[in-house]
Amino acid sequence: YTDHTNPDTTGEFNQVALQYDRHFDNRFDRAEENVLFARFGHLLQHADVLDIGCGTGLVKRLSDRMLFRPRTYTGVDSSADMIVEASKKYGLTHLAIPSPKTSPHGASGFAVDDMVEFMWAQPPASYDLVTSFYFPMNYCRQHPREVYEAVSNILRPGGHFINVMASSRYAVRGS
């Protein structure tokens, strides 16, 4: 369980980056992922996708496994070590931290940045799908309303936001 009040959450994720994927390599998590992608995976097809709090690239792994082909995929996480692992696994570019003048939108890859700051640096209405699986909303620095406002700003009309939250029940489950 990651305490969202801990100021060094990014440091904690940096420490576990090399072993992170093994933590979720079990039947329960695989079944959970399969249900999510059976229901929502089609939204990835030919879409510009932003995966906030991407960690080591769960959404990229699942889209590749289930043969959904986003037009572009961008993963952003505040943990540099998670992004290094994701970039190595998928051979995607490690994108520079964006600024409003030099946004990487249109390129697929991974970026180290605060998810809300990253989204506000993107042009409005630039993504078809924003994903946030499991923990990002639990430990981001901003109030959830700020996150949702940033997501709303970058979604195209008709776009989707898939947000899977963790709760105290998640923290005590068997896996």
mmCIF file of C-alpha atoms in Angstrom:
data_model
loop_
_atom_site.group_PDB
_atom_site.id
_atom_site.type_symbol
_atom_site.label_atom_id
_atom_site.label_comp_id
_atom_site.label_asym_id
_atom_site.label_seq_id
_atom_site.Cartn_x
_atom_site.Cartn_y
_atom_site.Cartn_z
ATOM 1 C CA TYR A 1 0.000 0.000 0.000
ATOM 2 C CA THR A 2 1.356 3.411 -0.914
ATOM 3 C CA ASP A 3 0.416 6.208 1.443
ATOM 4 C CA HIS A 4 -0.623 9.168 -0.687
ATOM 5 C CA THR A 5 0.403 11.522 2.131
ATOM 6 C CA ASN A 6 4.012 10.357 1.890
ATOM 7 C CA PRO A 7 6.062 13.053 0.135
ATOM 8 C CA ASP A 8 8.502 10.477 -1.234
ATOM 9 C CA THR A 9 6.044 8.233 -3.079
ATOM 10 C CA THR A 10 8.026 8.688 -6.292
ATOM 11 C CA GLY A 11 11.156 7.511 -4.481
ATOM 12 C CA GLU A 12 9.320 4.438 -3.248
ATOM 13 C CA PHE A 13 8.271 3.549 -6.784
ATOM 14 C CA ASN A 14 11.822 4.128 -8.011
ATOM 15 C CA GLN A 15 12.988 1.542 -5.457
ATOM 16 C CA VAL A 16 10.558 -1.147 -6.647
ATOM 17 C CA ALA A 17 10.689 -0.483 -10.404
ATOM 18 C CA LEU A 18 12.816 -3.530 -11.236
ATOM 19 C CA GLN A 19 10.473 -5.917 -9.381
ATOM 20 C CA TYR A 20 7.196 -4.074 -10.010
ATOM 21 C CA ASP A 21 5.856 -6.306 -12.796
ATOM 22 C CA ARG A 22 6.427 -9.451 -10.721
ATOM 23 C CA HIS A 23 4.096 -8.118 -8.025
ATOM 24 C CA PHE A 24 1.204 -8.187 -10.505
ATOM 25 C CA ASP A 25 2.105 -11.470 -12.174
ATOM 26 C CA ASN A 26 -0.579 -13.651 -10.635
ATOM 27 C CA ARG A 27 -3.914 -15.161 -11.646
ATOM 28 C CA PHE A 28 -6.020 -12.582 -9.838
ATOM 29 C CA ASP A 29 -4.363 -9.593 -11.482
ATOM 30 C CA ARG A 30 -4.353 -11.256 -14.908
ATOM 31 C CA ALA A 31 -8.082 -12.012 -14.594
ATOM 32 C CA GLU A 32 -8.756 -8.432 -13.500
ATOM 33 C CA GLU A 33 -6.808 -7.085 -16.491
ATOM 34 C CA ASN A 34 -8.598 -9.416 -18.889
ATOM 35 C CA VAL A 35 -11.997 -8.228 -17.663
ATOM 36 C CA LEU A 36 -10.982 -4.578 -17.999
ATOM 37 C CA PHE A 37 -9.635 -4.994 -21.492
ATOM 38 C CA ALA A 38 -12.456 -7.225 -22.686
ATOM 39 C CA ARG A 39 -14.794 -4.399 -21.713
ATOM 40 C CA PHE A 40 -12.756 -1.321 -22.656
ATOM 41 C CA GLY A 41 -9.847 -2.475 -24.838
ATOM 42 C CA HIS A 42 -11.591 -1.552 -28.086
ATOM 43 C CA LEU A 43 -11.280 2.107 -27.074
ATOM 44 C CA LEU A 44 -7.529 1.830 -27.702
ATOM 45 C CA GLN A 45 -7.934 0.910 -31.361
ATOM 46 C CA HIS A 46 -6.698 3.751 -33.611
ATOM 47 C CA ALA A 47 -6.820 6.189 -30.692
ATOM 48 C CA ASP A 48 -4.403 8.722 -29.291
ATOM 49 C CA VAL A 49 -3.909 7.293 -25.795
ATOM 50 C CA LEU A 50 -2.464 8.947 -22.699
ATOM 51 C CA ASP A 51 -1.699 6.595 -19.798
ATOM 52 C CA ILE A 52 -1.240 8.691 -16.647
ATOM 53 C CA GLY A 53 0.715 7.064 -13.847
ATOM 54 C CA CYS A 54 1.776 4.423 -16.372
ATOM 55 C CA GLY A 55 4.399 2.741 -14.200
ATOM 56 C CA THR A 56 6.143 0.109 -16.306
ATOM 57 C CA GLY A 57 3.528 0.273 -19.065
ATOM 58 C CA LEU A 58 0.577 -1.942 -18.105
ATOM 59 C CA VAL A 59 -1.746 -0.393 -20.690
ATOM 60 C CA LYS A 60 0.911 -0.722 -23.400
ATOM 61 C CA ARG A 61 1.487 -4.381 -22.472
ATOM 62 C CA LEU A 62 -2.201 -5.189 -22.538
ATOM 63 C CA SER A 63 -2.864 -3.345 -25.792
ATOM 64 C CA ASP A 64 0.001 -5.245 -27.444
ATOM 65 C CA ARG A 65 -1.155 -8.588 -26.011
ATOM 66 C CA MET A 66 -4.753 -8.079 -27.102
ATOM 67 C CA LEU A 67 -3.723 -6.694 -30.510
ATOM 68 C CA PHE A 68 -5.314 -3.283 -30.069
ATOM 69 C CA ARG A 69 -3.329 -0.721 -32.003
ATOM 70 C CA PRO A 70 -3.464 2.836 -30.707
ATOM 71 C CA ARG A 71 -2.508 5.556 -33.198
ATOM 72 C CA THR A 72 -0.217 6.978 -30.508
ATOM 73 C CA TYR A 73 0.523 5.835 -26.968
ATOM 74 C CA THR A 74 2.063 8.121 -24.371
ATOM 75 C CA GLY A 75 2.777 6.947 -20.846
ATOM 76 C CA VAL A 76 3.653 9.434 -18.118
ATOM 77 C CA ASP A 77 4.813 8.701 -14.586
ATOM 78 C CA SER A 78 6.656 10.673 -11.911
ATOM 79 C CA SER A 79 9.001 7.731 -11.255
ATOM 80 C CA ALA A 80 12.024 7.945 -13.533
ATOM 81 C CA ASP A 81 12.975 4.324 -12.817
ATOM 82 C CA MET A 82 9.512 3.078 -13.817
ATOM 83 C CA ILE A 83 9.830 5.000 -17.090
ATOM 84 C CA VAL A 84 13.288 3.548 -17.724
ATOM 85 C CA GLU A 85 11.851 0.034 -17.285
ATOM 86 C CA ALA A 86 8.865 0.795 -19.535
ATOM 87 C CA SER A 87 11.071 2.311 -22.243
ATOM 88 C CA LYS A 88 13.362 -0.746 -22.201
ATOM 89 C CA LYS A 89 10.464 -3.215 -22.352
ATOM 90 C CA TYR A 90 8.716 -1.636 -25.298
ATOM 91 C CA GLY A 91 11.551 0.001 -27.198
ATOM 92 C CA LEU A 92 9.696 3.312 -27.121
ATOM 93 C CA THR A 93 11.354 6.664 -26.837
ATOM 94 C CA HIS A 94 11.969 8.215 -23.473
ATOM 95 C CA LEU A 95 10.321 11.581 -24.129
ATOM 96 C CA ALA A 96 11.721 14.772 -22.673
ATOM 97 C CA ILE A 97 9.657 16.527 -20.035
ATOM 98 C CA PRO A 98 7.152 18.541 -22.024
ATOM 99 C CA SER A 99 6.517 22.215 -21.945
ATOM 100 C CA PRO A 100 3.609 24.031 -23.572
ATOM 101 C CA LYS A 101 5.928 25.098 -26.397
ATOM 102 C CA THR A 102 7.526 21.688 -27.005
ATOM 103 C CA SER A 103 4.795 19.173 -26.383
ATOM 104 C CA PRO A 104 5.578 15.601 -27.500
ATOM 105 C CA HIS A 105 1.975 14.978 -28.543
ATOM 106 C CA GLY A 106 1.864 12.909 -31.698
ATOM 107 C CA ALA A 107 4.835 10.786 -30.665
ATOM 108 C CA SER A 108 4.575 7.462 -28.880
ATOM 109 C CA GLY A 109 6.755 7.006 -25.839
ATOM 110 C CA PHE A 110 7.172 7.515 -22.117
ATOM 111 C CA ALA A 111 7.769 10.693 -20.123
ATOM 112 C CA VAL A 112 8.835 11.423 -16.564
ATOM 113 C CA ASP A 113 6.589 14.154 -15.219
ATOM 114 C CA ASP A 114 3.789 14.946 -12.821
ATOM 115 C CA MET A 115 0.645 13.674 -14.551
ATOM 116 C CA VAL A 116 -1.372 16.867 -14.074
ATOM 117 C CA GLU A 117 1.460 19.158 -15.174
ATOM 118 C CA PHE A 118 1.987 16.920 -18.208
ATOM 119 C CA MET A 119 -1.685 17.117 -19.168
ATOM 120 C CA TRP A 120 -1.815 20.912 -18.863
ATOM 121 C CA ALA A 121 1.257 21.096 -21.137
ATOM 122 C CA GLN A 122 -0.651 19.257 -23.893
ATOM 123 C CA PRO A 123 -2.832 20.999 -26.458
ATOM 124 C CA PRO A 124 -6.529 20.939 -25.538
ATOM 125 C CA ALA A 125 -8.608 18.125 -27.041
ATOM 126 C CA SER A 126 -5.539 16.112 -28.046
ATOM 127 C CA TYR A 127 -6.369 12.588 -26.793
ATOM 128 C CA ASP A 128 -9.168 10.120 -27.482
ATOM 129 C CA LEU A 129 -8.512 8.057 -24.380
ATOM 130 C CA VAL A 130 -6.898 8.724 -21.000
ATOM 131 C CA THR A 131 -6.232 5.767 -18.714
ATOM 132 C CA SER A 132 -5.353 5.674 -15.025
ATOM 133 C CA PHE A 133 -5.106 2.160 -13.613
ATOM 134 C CA TYR A 134 -4.883 1.330 -9.933
ATOM 135 C CA PHE A 135 -2.768 3.810 -8.007
ATOM 136 C CA PRO A 136 -2.091 7.159 -9.706
ATOM 137 C CA MET A 137 -5.112 8.933 -8.307
ATOM 138 C CA ASN A 138 -4.225 7.644 -4.839
ATOM 139 C CA TYR A 139 -0.870 9.381 -4.655
ATOM 140 C CA CYS A 140 -0.922 12.371 -6.957
ATOM 141 C CA ARG A 141 -0.045 15.736 -5.446
ATOM 142 C CA GLN A 142 -3.174 17.467 -6.683
ATOM 143 C CA HIS A 143 -6.736 17.323 -5.506
ATOM 144 C CA PRO A 144 -8.770 14.860 -7.605
ATOM 145 C CA ARG A 145 -10.822 17.736 -9.032
ATOM 146 C CA GLU A 146 -7.624 19.204 -10.553
ATOM 147 C CA VAL A 147 -6.837 15.849 -12.159
ATOM 148 C CA TYR A 148 -10.322 15.549 -13.638
ATOM 149 C CA GLU A 149 -10.186 19.126 -14.951
ATOM 150 C CA ALA A 150 -6.873 18.408 -16.687
ATOM 151 C CA VAL A 151 -8.265 15.169 -18.152
ATOM 152 C CA SER A 152 -11.365 16.991 -19.356
ATOM 153 C CA ASN A 153 -9.199 19.616 -21.048
ATOM 154 C CA ILE A 154 -7.161 17.136 -23.101
ATOM 155 C CA LEU A 155 -9.975 14.753 -24.089
ATOM 156 C CA ARG A 156 -11.453 15.169 -27.536
ATOM 157 C CA PRO A 157 -15.238 15.392 -27.841
ATOM 158 C CA GLY A 158 -16.544 11.853 -27.371
ATOM 159 C CA GLY A 159 -13.281 10.800 -25.689
ATOM 160 C CA HIS A 160 -13.099 8.444 -22.714
ATOM 161 C CA PHE A 161 -11.378 8.401 -19.330
ATOM 162 C CA ILE A 162 -10.885 4.970 -17.766
ATOM 163 C CA ASN A 163 -10.029 5.434 -14.103
ATOM 164 C CA VAL A 164 -9.579 2.387 -11.893
ATOM 165 C CA MET A 165 -9.145 3.389 -8.270
ATOM 166 C CA ALA A 166 -7.562 1.475 -5.445
ATOM 167 C CA SER A 167 -9.236 1.285 -2.057
ATOM 168 C CA SER A 168 -8.378 -0.147 1.338
ATOM 169 C CA ARG A 169 -9.908 -3.455 0.180
ATOM 170 C CA TYR A 170 -7.393 -3.541 -2.678
ATOM 171 C CA ALA A 171 -4.513 -3.117 -0.249
ATOM 172 C CA VAL A 172 -5.475 -6.198 1.792
ATOM 173 C CA ARG A 173 -6.374 -8.597 -1.009
ATOM 174 C CA GLY A 174 -4.641 -11.934 -1.315
ATOM 175 C CA SER A 175 -2.156 -11.034 -4.051
#
